PDB file of C-alpha atoms and ligand atoms in Angstrom:
ATOM      1  CA  MET A1353       4.704   3.868  10.938  1.00 45.00           C
ATOM      2  CA  GLY A1354       5.101   6.636  13.423  1.00 42.00           C
ATOM      3  CA  ILE A1355       3.562   4.609  16.206  1.00 44.00           C
ATOM      4  CA  LEU A1356       6.868   4.077  17.961  1.00 44.00           C
ATOM      5  CA  SER A1357       7.928   6.395  20.665  1.00 45.00           C
ATOM      6  CA  ALA A1358      10.648   6.480  23.242  1.00 48.00           C
ATOM      7  CA  PRO A1359       9.425   6.331  26.839  1.00 50.00           C
ATOM      8  CA  GLY A1360       7.923   9.666  27.799  1.00 49.00           C
ATOM      9  CA  VAL A1361       7.493  10.878  24.211  1.00 49.00           C
ATOM     10  CA  ARG A1362       3.940  11.860  23.406  1.00 53.00           C
ATOM     11  CA  ILE A1363       2.353  10.085  20.457  1.00 54.00           C
ATOM     12  CA  GLU A1364       0.601  12.637  18.271  1.00 58.00           C
ATOM     13  CA  PRO A1365      -2.994  11.759  17.352  1.00 64.00           C
ATOM     14  CA  ARG A1366      -3.710  10.986  13.727  1.00 72.00           C
ATOM     15  CA  ASP A1367      -4.739  13.898  11.567  1.00 80.00           C
ATOM     16  CA  PRO A1368      -8.347  13.074  10.536  1.00 79.00           C
ATOM     17  CA  ARG A1369      -8.034  15.189   7.373  1.00 84.00           C
ATOM     18  CA  THR A1370      -5.057  13.369   5.949  1.00 86.00           C
ATOM     19  CA  GLN A1371      -5.659   9.909   7.406  1.00 82.00           C
ATOM     20  CA  SER A1372      -8.862   7.926   7.071  1.00 79.00           C
ATOM     21  CA  GLN A1373     -10.361   6.796  10.346  1.00 72.00           C
ATOM     22  CA  GLY A1374     -13.618   5.658  11.848  1.00 71.00           C
ATOM     23  CA  VAL A1375     -16.649   4.066  10.256  1.00 75.00           C
ATOM     24  CA  GLU A1376     -17.311   5.250   6.720  1.00 75.00           C
ATOM     25  CA  PRO A1377     -20.891   5.341   5.376  1.00 76.00           C
ATOM     26  CA  GLY A1378     -21.206   2.939   2.429  1.00 74.00           C
ATOM     27  CA  TYR A1379     -17.994   1.158   3.355  1.00 75.00           C
ATOM     28  CA  GLU A1380     -19.289  -1.687   5.434  1.00 76.00           C
ATOM     29  CA  GLN A1381     -15.940  -3.226   6.338  1.00 76.00           C
ATOM     30  CA  THR A1382     -14.809  -0.167   8.299  1.00 79.00           C
ATOM     31  CA  ALA A1383     -17.247  -1.089  11.067  1.00 80.00           C
ATOM     32  CA  ARG A1384     -15.338  -4.338  11.493  1.00 80.00           C
ATOM     33  CA  ARG A1385     -11.891  -2.804  11.076  1.00 77.00           C
ATOM     34  CA  TRP A1386     -12.238   0.175  13.388  1.00 80.00           C
ATOM     35  CA  PRO A1387     -12.273  -0.388  17.182  1.00 81.00           C
ATOM     36  CA  SER A1388     -15.689   0.077  18.764  1.00 83.00           C
ATOM     37  CA  GLN A1389     -14.134   0.600  22.215  1.00 84.00           C
ATOM     38  CA  PRO A1390     -11.700   3.337  23.310  1.00 81.00           C
ATOM     39  CA  LEU A1391      -8.062   2.377  22.856  1.00 79.00           C
ATOM     40  CA  GLN A1392      -6.125   1.241  25.913  1.00 83.00           C
ATOM     41  CA  ARG A1393      -2.441   2.071  26.186  1.00 82.00           C
ATOM     42  CA  ARG A1394      -0.185  -0.767  27.258  1.00 82.00           C
ATOM     43  CA  PRO A1395       3.570  -0.667  27.790  1.00 82.00           C
ATOM     44  CA  GLN A1396       5.560  -2.029  24.875  1.00 79.00           C
ATOM     45  CA  SER A1397       8.132  -4.668  25.543  1.00 82.00           C
ATOM     46  CA  ALA A1398      11.821  -4.251  24.779  1.00 80.00           C
ATOM     47  CA  SER A1399      11.626  -6.788  21.963  1.00 78.00           C
ATOM     48  CA  GLU A1400       8.671  -4.974  20.417  1.00 75.00           C
ATOM     49  CA  LEU A1401      10.546  -1.694  20.459  1.00 75.00           C
ATOM     50  CA  ALA A1402      13.875  -3.040  19.300  1.00 74.00           C
ATOM     51  CA  GLY A1403      13.406  -6.298  17.465  1.00 67.00           C
ATOM     52  CA  PRO A1404      14.302  -7.881  15.248  1.00 67.00           C
ATOM     53  CA  LEU A1405      17.662  -6.320  14.502  1.00 67.00           C
ATOM     54  CA  ARG A1406      17.122  -6.470  10.769  1.00 73.00           C
ATOM     55  CA  VAL A1407      13.623  -7.071   9.466  1.00 74.00           C
ATOM     56  CA  GLU A1408      14.920  -7.841   5.966  1.00 72.00           C
ATOM     57  CA  ARG A1409      16.763 -10.895   7.237  1.00 74.00           C
ATOM     58  CA  ARG A1410      13.479 -12.376   8.470  1.00 75.00           C
ATOM     59  CA  LEU A1411      11.448 -11.321   5.446  1.00 78.00           C
ATOM     60  CA  GLN A1412      13.375 -12.497   2.427  1.00 78.00           C
ATOM     61  CA  PRO A1413      12.876 -10.708  -0.917  1.00 80.00           C
ATOM     62  CA  VAL A1414      10.460 -12.463  -3.286  1.00 81.00           C
ATOM     63  CA  ARG A1415      10.247 -11.642  -7.009  1.00 80.00           C
ATOM     64  CA  GLY A1416      10.633  -8.211  -8.523  1.00 81.00           C
ATOM     65  CA  ASP A1417       8.816  -9.106 -11.735  1.00 90.00           C
ATOM     66  CA  LEU A1418       5.118  -9.930 -11.504  1.00 92.00           C
ATOM     67  CA  ALA A1419       4.621  -9.704 -15.273  1.00 92.00           C
ATOM     68  CA  GLY A1420       7.189 -12.393 -16.074  1.00 86.00           C
ATOM     69  CA  TYR A1421       6.104 -15.141 -13.677  1.00 79.00           C
ATOM     70  CA  GLY A1422       4.950 -17.678 -16.247  1.00 77.00           C
ATOM     71  CA  ALA A1423       6.011 -18.934 -19.666  1.00 85.00           C
ATOM     72  CA  LYS A1424       4.581 -15.815 -21.289  1.00 91.00           C
ATOM     73  CA  ARG A1425       4.212 -12.242 -20.144  1.00 94.00           C
ATOM     74  CA  ALA A1426       1.136 -11.596 -18.025  1.00 95.00           C
ATOM     75  CA  LEU A1427      -1.844 -10.125 -19.838  1.00 96.00           C
ATOM     76  CA  GLY A1428      -2.398  -6.408 -19.517  1.00 96.00           C
ATOM     77  CA  GLN A1429      -0.567  -3.111 -19.838  1.00 96.00           C
ATOM     78  CA  LEU A1430       3.061  -3.488 -18.863  1.00 96.00           C
ATOM     79  CA  ILE A1431       4.104  -0.999 -16.166  1.00 97.00           C
ATOM     80  CA  HIS A1432       7.233  -0.252 -14.209  1.00 97.00           C
ATOM     81  CA  LEU A1433       6.674   0.978 -10.699  1.00 97.00           C
ATOM     82  CA  ARG A1434       9.333   2.957  -8.867  1.00 97.00           C
ATOM     83  CA  ALA A1435       8.397   3.575  -5.237  1.00 97.00           C
ATOM     84  CA  ARG A1436      10.660   5.474  -2.899  1.00 97.00           C
ATOM     85  CA  VAL A1437      10.409   5.002   0.873  1.00 96.00           C
ATOM     86  CA  VAL A1438      11.222   8.270   2.648  1.00 95.00           C
ATOM     87  CA  ASP A1439      10.816   9.813   6.068  1.00 91.00           C
ATOM     88  CA  GLU A1440       9.156  13.140   6.850  1.00 89.00           C
ATOM     89  CA  ASP A1441      12.237  15.057   5.685  1.00 92.00           C
ATOM     90  CA  GLY A1442      12.383  13.219   2.361  1.00 93.00           C
ATOM     91  CA  MET A1443      15.391  11.177   3.474  1.00 94.00           C
ATOM     92  CA  PRO A1444      15.470   7.603   2.140  1.00 95.00           C
ATOM     93  CA  VAL A1445      14.628   4.754   4.498  1.00 92.00           C
ATOM     94  CA  ARG A1446      17.326   2.298   3.476  1.00 91.00           C
ATOM     95  CA  GLY A1447      16.535  -1.352   4.209  1.00 89.00           C
ATOM     96  CA  ALA A1448      12.761  -0.900   4.499  1.00 92.00           C
ATOM     97  CA  VAL A1449      10.998  -4.088   3.456  1.00 93.00           C
ATOM     98  CA  VAL A1450       8.226  -3.354   0.957  1.00 95.00           C
ATOM     99  CA  GLU A1451       5.567  -5.968   0.281  1.00 95.00           C
ATOM    100  CA  VAL A1452       3.456  -5.345  -2.808  1.00 96.00           C
ATOM    101  CA  TRP A1453       0.303  -7.081  -4.027  1.00 96.00           C
ATOM    102  CA  HIS A1454      -2.401  -6.391  -6.572  1.00 97.00           C
ATOM    103  CA  CYS A1455      -4.965  -8.114  -8.779  1.00 97.00           C
ATOM    104  CA  ASN A1456      -4.450  -9.095 -12.409  1.00 97.00           C
ATOM    105  CA  ALA A1457      -5.521  -7.049 -15.423  1.00 98.00           C
ATOM    106  CA  ALA A1458      -9.033  -8.525 -15.237  1.00 98.00           C
ATOM    107  CA  GLY A1459      -9.468  -7.528 -11.589  1.00 97.00           C
ATOM    108  CA  LYS A1460      -8.872 -10.986 -10.075  1.00 97.00           C
ATOM    109  CA  TYR A1461      -6.689 -11.655  -7.014  1.00 96.00           C
ATOM    110  CA  ILE A1462      -4.850 -14.891  -6.429  1.00 91.00           C
ATOM    111  CA  HIS A1463      -6.737 -15.523  -3.206  1.00 89.00           C
ATOM    112  CA  PRO A1464      -9.462 -18.023  -2.253  1.00 88.00           C
ATOM    113  CA  ASN A1465     -11.651 -15.210  -0.886  1.00 88.00           C
ATOM    114  CA  ASP A1466     -11.825 -13.522  -4.299  1.00 90.00           C
ATOM    115  CA  THR A1467     -15.215 -14.593  -5.681  1.00 88.00           C
ATOM    116  CA  HIS A1468     -15.243 -12.057  -8.519  1.00 89.00           C
ATOM    117  CA  ASP A1469     -16.209 -13.710 -11.812  1.00 91.00           C
ATOM    118  CA  ALA A1470     -13.031 -12.701 -13.649  1.00 96.00           C
ATOM    119  CA  PRO A1471     -10.421 -15.007 -15.215  1.00 96.00           C
ATOM    120  CA  PRO A1472      -7.134 -15.817 -13.490  1.00 94.00           C
ATOM    121  CA  ASP A1473      -3.911 -15.297 -15.397  1.00 95.00           C
ATOM    122  CA  PRO A1474      -1.465 -18.227 -15.141  1.00 92.00           C
ATOM    123  CA  ASN A1475       1.392 -15.920 -16.145  1.00 94.00           C
ATOM    124  CA  PHE A1476       0.763 -13.435 -13.367  1.00 93.00           C
ATOM    125  CA  TYR A1477       1.809 -13.756  -9.755  1.00 89.00           C
ATOM    126  CA  GLY A1478       0.256 -11.036  -7.645  1.00 92.00           C
ATOM    127  CA  ALA A1479       2.759 -10.389  -4.873  1.00 94.00           C
ATOM    128  CA  ALA A1480       6.371  -9.394  -4.305  1.00 95.00           C
ATOM    129  CA  ARG A1481       8.636  -8.465  -1.423  1.00 95.00           C
ATOM    130  CA  LEU A1482      11.430  -5.981  -2.061  1.00 95.00           C
ATOM    131  CA  VAL A1483      14.095  -4.289   0.041  1.00 93.00           C
ATOM    132  CA  ALA A1484      14.712  -0.557  -0.380  1.00 94.00           C
ATOM    133  CA  GLY A1485      18.244   0.296  -1.444  1.00 92.00           C
ATOM    134  CA  ASP A1486      20.411   3.216  -0.351  1.00 93.00           C
ATOM    135  CA  SER A1487      18.116   5.710  -2.079  1.00 96.00           C
ATOM    136  CA  GLY A1488      14.997   4.161  -0.506  1.00 95.00           C
ATOM    137  CA  LEU A1489      13.918   2.925  -3.913  1.00 96.00           C
ATOM    138  CA  VAL A1490      12.123  -0.287  -4.821  1.00 96.00           C
ATOM    139  CA  GLU A1491      11.332  -1.165  -8.431  1.00 96.00           C
ATOM    140  CA  LEU A1492       8.753  -3.567  -9.758  1.00 95.00           C
ATOM    141  CA  ARG A1493       7.916  -4.727 -13.282  1.00 95.00           C
ATOM    142  CA  THR A1494       4.299  -5.747 -13.472  1.00 96.00           C
ATOM    143  CA  ILE A1495       1.029  -5.152 -15.318  1.00 97.00           C
ATOM    144  CA  LYS A1496      -1.557  -2.513 -14.525  1.00 98.00           C
ATOM    145  CA  PRO A1497      -4.208  -4.013 -12.237  1.00 98.00           C
ATOM    146  CA  GLY A1498      -7.849  -3.926 -13.313  1.00 98.00           C
ATOM    147  CA  ALA A1499     -10.863  -2.556 -11.453  1.00 98.00           C
ATOM    148  CA  TYR A1500     -13.105  -4.953  -9.551  1.00 96.00           C
ATOM    149  CA  PRO A1501     -16.522  -4.781  -7.842  1.00 94.00           C
ATOM    150  CA  VAL A1502     -16.815  -4.818  -4.063  1.00 90.00           C
ATOM    151  CA  PRO A1503     -19.260  -7.654  -3.214  1.00 85.00           C
ATOM    152  CA  ASP A1504     -22.702  -6.624  -1.910  1.00 82.00           C
ATOM    153  CA  SER A1505     -21.879  -2.933  -2.099  1.00 85.00           C
ATOM    154  CA  GLY A1506     -24.546  -1.796  -4.564  1.00 85.00           C
ATOM    155  CA  GLY A1507     -22.217  -0.963  -7.437  1.00 89.00           C
ATOM    156  CA  TRP A1508     -19.011   0.187  -5.767  1.00 92.00           C
ATOM    157  CA  TRP A1509     -16.037  -0.723  -7.977  1.00 95.00           C
ATOM    158  CA  ARG A1510     -12.508  -0.389  -6.690  1.00 96.00           C
ATOM    159  CA  PRO A1511     -10.340   1.633  -9.072  1.00 98.00           C
ATOM    160  CA  PRO A1512      -7.029   0.101 -10.181  1.00 98.00           C
ATOM    161  CA  HIS A1513      -4.724   0.176  -7.172  1.00 98.00           C
ATOM    162  CA  VAL A1514      -1.630  -1.452  -5.690  1.00 98.00           C
ATOM    163  CA  HIS A1515      -1.380  -2.542  -2.062  1.00 97.00           C
ATOM    164  CA  PHE A1516       1.793  -1.885  -0.084  1.00 97.00           C
ATOM    165  CA  SER A1517       3.025  -3.023   3.295  1.00 96.00           C
ATOM    166  CA  VAL A1518       6.163  -1.224   4.427  1.00 95.00           C
ATOM    167  CA  TRP A1519       8.186  -2.605   7.300  1.00 90.00           C
ATOM    168  CA  GLY A1520      10.627  -0.329   9.034  1.00 81.00           C
ATOM    169  CA  ARG A1521      13.450  -1.368  11.297  1.00 72.00           C
ATOM    170  CA  VAL A1522      11.309  -3.160  13.888  1.00 73.00           C
ATOM    171  CA  TRP A1523       8.134  -5.255  13.762  1.00 73.00           C
ATOM    172  CA  LEU A1524       5.897  -2.514  15.178  1.00 76.00           C
ATOM    173  CA  SER A1525       7.016  -0.064  12.536  1.00 82.00           C
ATOM    174  CA  ARG A1526       4.662  -0.885   9.670  1.00 87.00           C
ATOM    175  CA  LEU A1527       2.594   1.059   7.147  1.00 92.00           C
ATOM    176  CA  VAL A1528      -0.160  -0.680   5.153  1.00 93.00           C
ATOM    177  CA  THR A1529      -1.513   1.435   2.331  1.00 95.00           C
ATOM    178  CA  GLN A1530      -2.683   1.579  -1.277  1.00 96.00           C
ATOM    179  CA  MET A1531      -1.434   3.445  -4.351  1.00 98.00           C
ATOM    180  CA  PHE A1532      -3.775   4.698  -7.052  1.00 98.00           C
ATOM    181  CA  PHE A1533      -3.307   5.570 -10.742  1.00 98.00           C
ATOM    182  CA  PRO A1534      -3.809   9.025 -12.251  1.00 98.00           C
ATOM    183  CA  GLY A1535      -6.790   9.777 -14.477  1.00 97.00           C
ATOM    184  CA  GLU A1536      -8.955   6.887 -13.307  1.00 98.00           C
ATOM    185  CA  PRO A1537     -12.654   7.865 -13.185  1.00 97.00           C
ATOM    186  CA  LEU A1538     -13.312   5.348 -10.384  1.00 98.00           C
ATOM    187  CA  ASN A1539     -10.913   7.276  -8.125  1.00 98.00           C
ATOM    188  CA  ASP A1540     -13.644   9.880  -7.622  1.00 96.00           C
ATOM    189  CA  SER A1541     -16.131   7.418  -6.142  1.00 94.00           C
ATOM    190  CA  ASP A1542     -13.824   5.080  -4.235  1.00 95.00           C
ATOM    191  CA  ALA A1543     -14.855   4.911  -0.586  1.00 92.00           C
ATOM    192  CA  ILE A1544     -11.345   4.000   0.583  1.00 92.00           C
ATOM    193  CA  LEU A1545      -9.539   6.822  -1.212  1.00 94.00           C
ATOM    194  CA  ASN A1546     -12.224   9.378  -0.400  1.00 93.00           C
ATOM    195  CA  ALA A1547     -12.255   8.492   3.299  1.00 91.00           C
ATOM    196  CA  ILE A1548      -9.217  10.812   3.255  1.00 92.00           C
ATOM    197  CA  ARG A1549     -10.864  14.204   3.498  1.00 91.00           C
ATOM    198  CA  ASP A1550      -8.007  16.449   2.502  1.00 93.00           C
ATOM    199  CA  PRO A1551      -7.768  16.700  -1.354  1.00 94.00           C
ATOM    200  CA  GLU A1552      -4.000  17.242  -1.233  1.00 94.00           C
ATOM    201  CA  ALA A1553      -3.534  14.180   0.942  1.00 94.00           C
ATOM    202  CA  ARG A1554      -5.634  12.196  -1.561  1.00 95.00           C
ATOM    203  CA  LEU A1555      -3.481  13.448  -4.419  1.00 95.00           C
ATOM    204  CA  ARG A1556      -0.395  12.158  -2.623  1.00 95.00           C
ATOM    205  CA  CYS A1557      -1.918   8.665  -2.859  1.00 97.00           C
ATOM    206  CA  ILE A1558      -1.894   8.816  -6.687  1.00 98.00           C
ATOM    207  CA  ALA A1559       1.225   7.771  -8.598  1.00 98.00           C
ATOM    208  CA  ARG A1560       2.877  10.012 -11.181  1.00 98.00           C
ATOM    209  CA  LEU A1561       3.146   8.885 -14.802  1.00 98.00           C
ATOM    210  CA  VAL A1562       6.613   9.525 -16.211  1.00 96.00           C
ATOM    211  CA  PRO A1563       7.835   9.160 -19.817  1.00 93.00           C
ATOM    212  CA  ALA A1564       9.343   5.804 -20.801  1.00 93.00           C
ATOM    213  CA  ASP A1565       9.613   3.548 -23.858  1.00 91.00           C
ATOM    214  CA  ASN A1566       7.765   0.227 -24.204  1.00 91.00           C
ATOM    215  CA  TYR A1567       5.962   0.411 -20.879  1.00 95.00           C
ATOM    216  CA  LEU A1568       4.150   2.873 -18.667  1.00 96.00           C
ATOM    217  CA  ALA A1569       6.344   4.071 -15.825  1.00 98.00           C
ATOM    218  CA  TYR A1570       4.932   5.304 -12.553  1.00 98.00           C
ATOM    219  CA  GLU A1571       6.721   6.937  -9.658  1.00 98.00           C
ATOM    220  CA  TYR A1572       5.434   7.041  -6.132  1.00 98.00           C
ATOM    221  CA  GLN A1573       6.546   8.084  -2.666  1.00 97.00           C
ATOM    222  CA  LEU A1574       5.824   6.138   0.473  1.00 97.00           C
ATOM    223  CA  VAL A1575       6.217   8.631   3.321  1.00 95.00           C
ATOM    224  CA  VAL A1576       6.430   6.662   6.536  1.00 91.00           C
ATOM    225  CA  ARG A1577       5.928   9.393   9.113  1.00 85.00           C
ATOM    226  CA  GLY A1578       5.242  13.062   9.678  1.00 86.00           C
ATOM    227  CA  ARG A1579       2.581  15.559   8.671  1.00 85.00           C
ATOM    228  CA  LYS A1580       2.584  14.355   5.071  1.00 89.00           C
ATOM    229  CA  ALA A1581       2.736  10.657   5.940  1.00 90.00           C
ATOM    230  CA  THR A1582       1.120   8.360   3.420  1.00 93.00           C
ATOM    231  CA  PRO A1583      -2.322   7.445   4.816  1.00 90.00           C
ATOM    232  CA  GLY A1584      -2.815   3.918   6.080  1.00 89.00           C
ATOM    233  CA  MET A1585      -5.371   2.018   3.976  1.00 88.00           C
ATOM    234  CA  PRO A1586      -6.468  -1.615   4.302  1.00 84.00           C
TER     235      PRO A1586
HETATM  236 FE1  FE2 B2248      -7.379  -4.361  -3.525  1.00 55.65          FE
END
């Protein structure tokens, strides 16, 4: 988020220390994802700046329980995820639409492009869409995702992570990012996480483990704008 501006308002450039950008060595896909030509500014239309009136009416909520999709509970470590959507002042962004997706405990996505030789889990569905309440909170019951290898990368394994897409009040207001888990050794070598140069900004991408019975509970903040905005990640 943070890309919207009223006419005449300057858009601040991204902070290269706290946001990943450009082509990363050893991370082949960034060459395809990052523009090779200078950006061109074009006027935004009224509907882009103002529509739709309520994103959550177009994007209906889908499942809040990825671990209980099938007849049995999904395989893996049961976790509860509490993510709060806030602005730069820590104020909740009520009504933000939060899409969540991740792989199963064996590191397998429900997606035809996933060629990783890991078993699917018929009791796991890997995606949800939630709407933040008055406190900006979304909650998800799921299992902890596994690590998986990046194809043709020479041994790069992605650490366990959860993908988020956060929609604000209009279509252009969107943050796509990833959340990581504390204490994971693969965090130290992950090209996506470490494309963020600032160690403090990287730490903000790692969820916090909090005490709970019968499951592991993690808390996380999705900061949609400002100096401490959550970095965008594919
Ligand atoms: Fe992923």
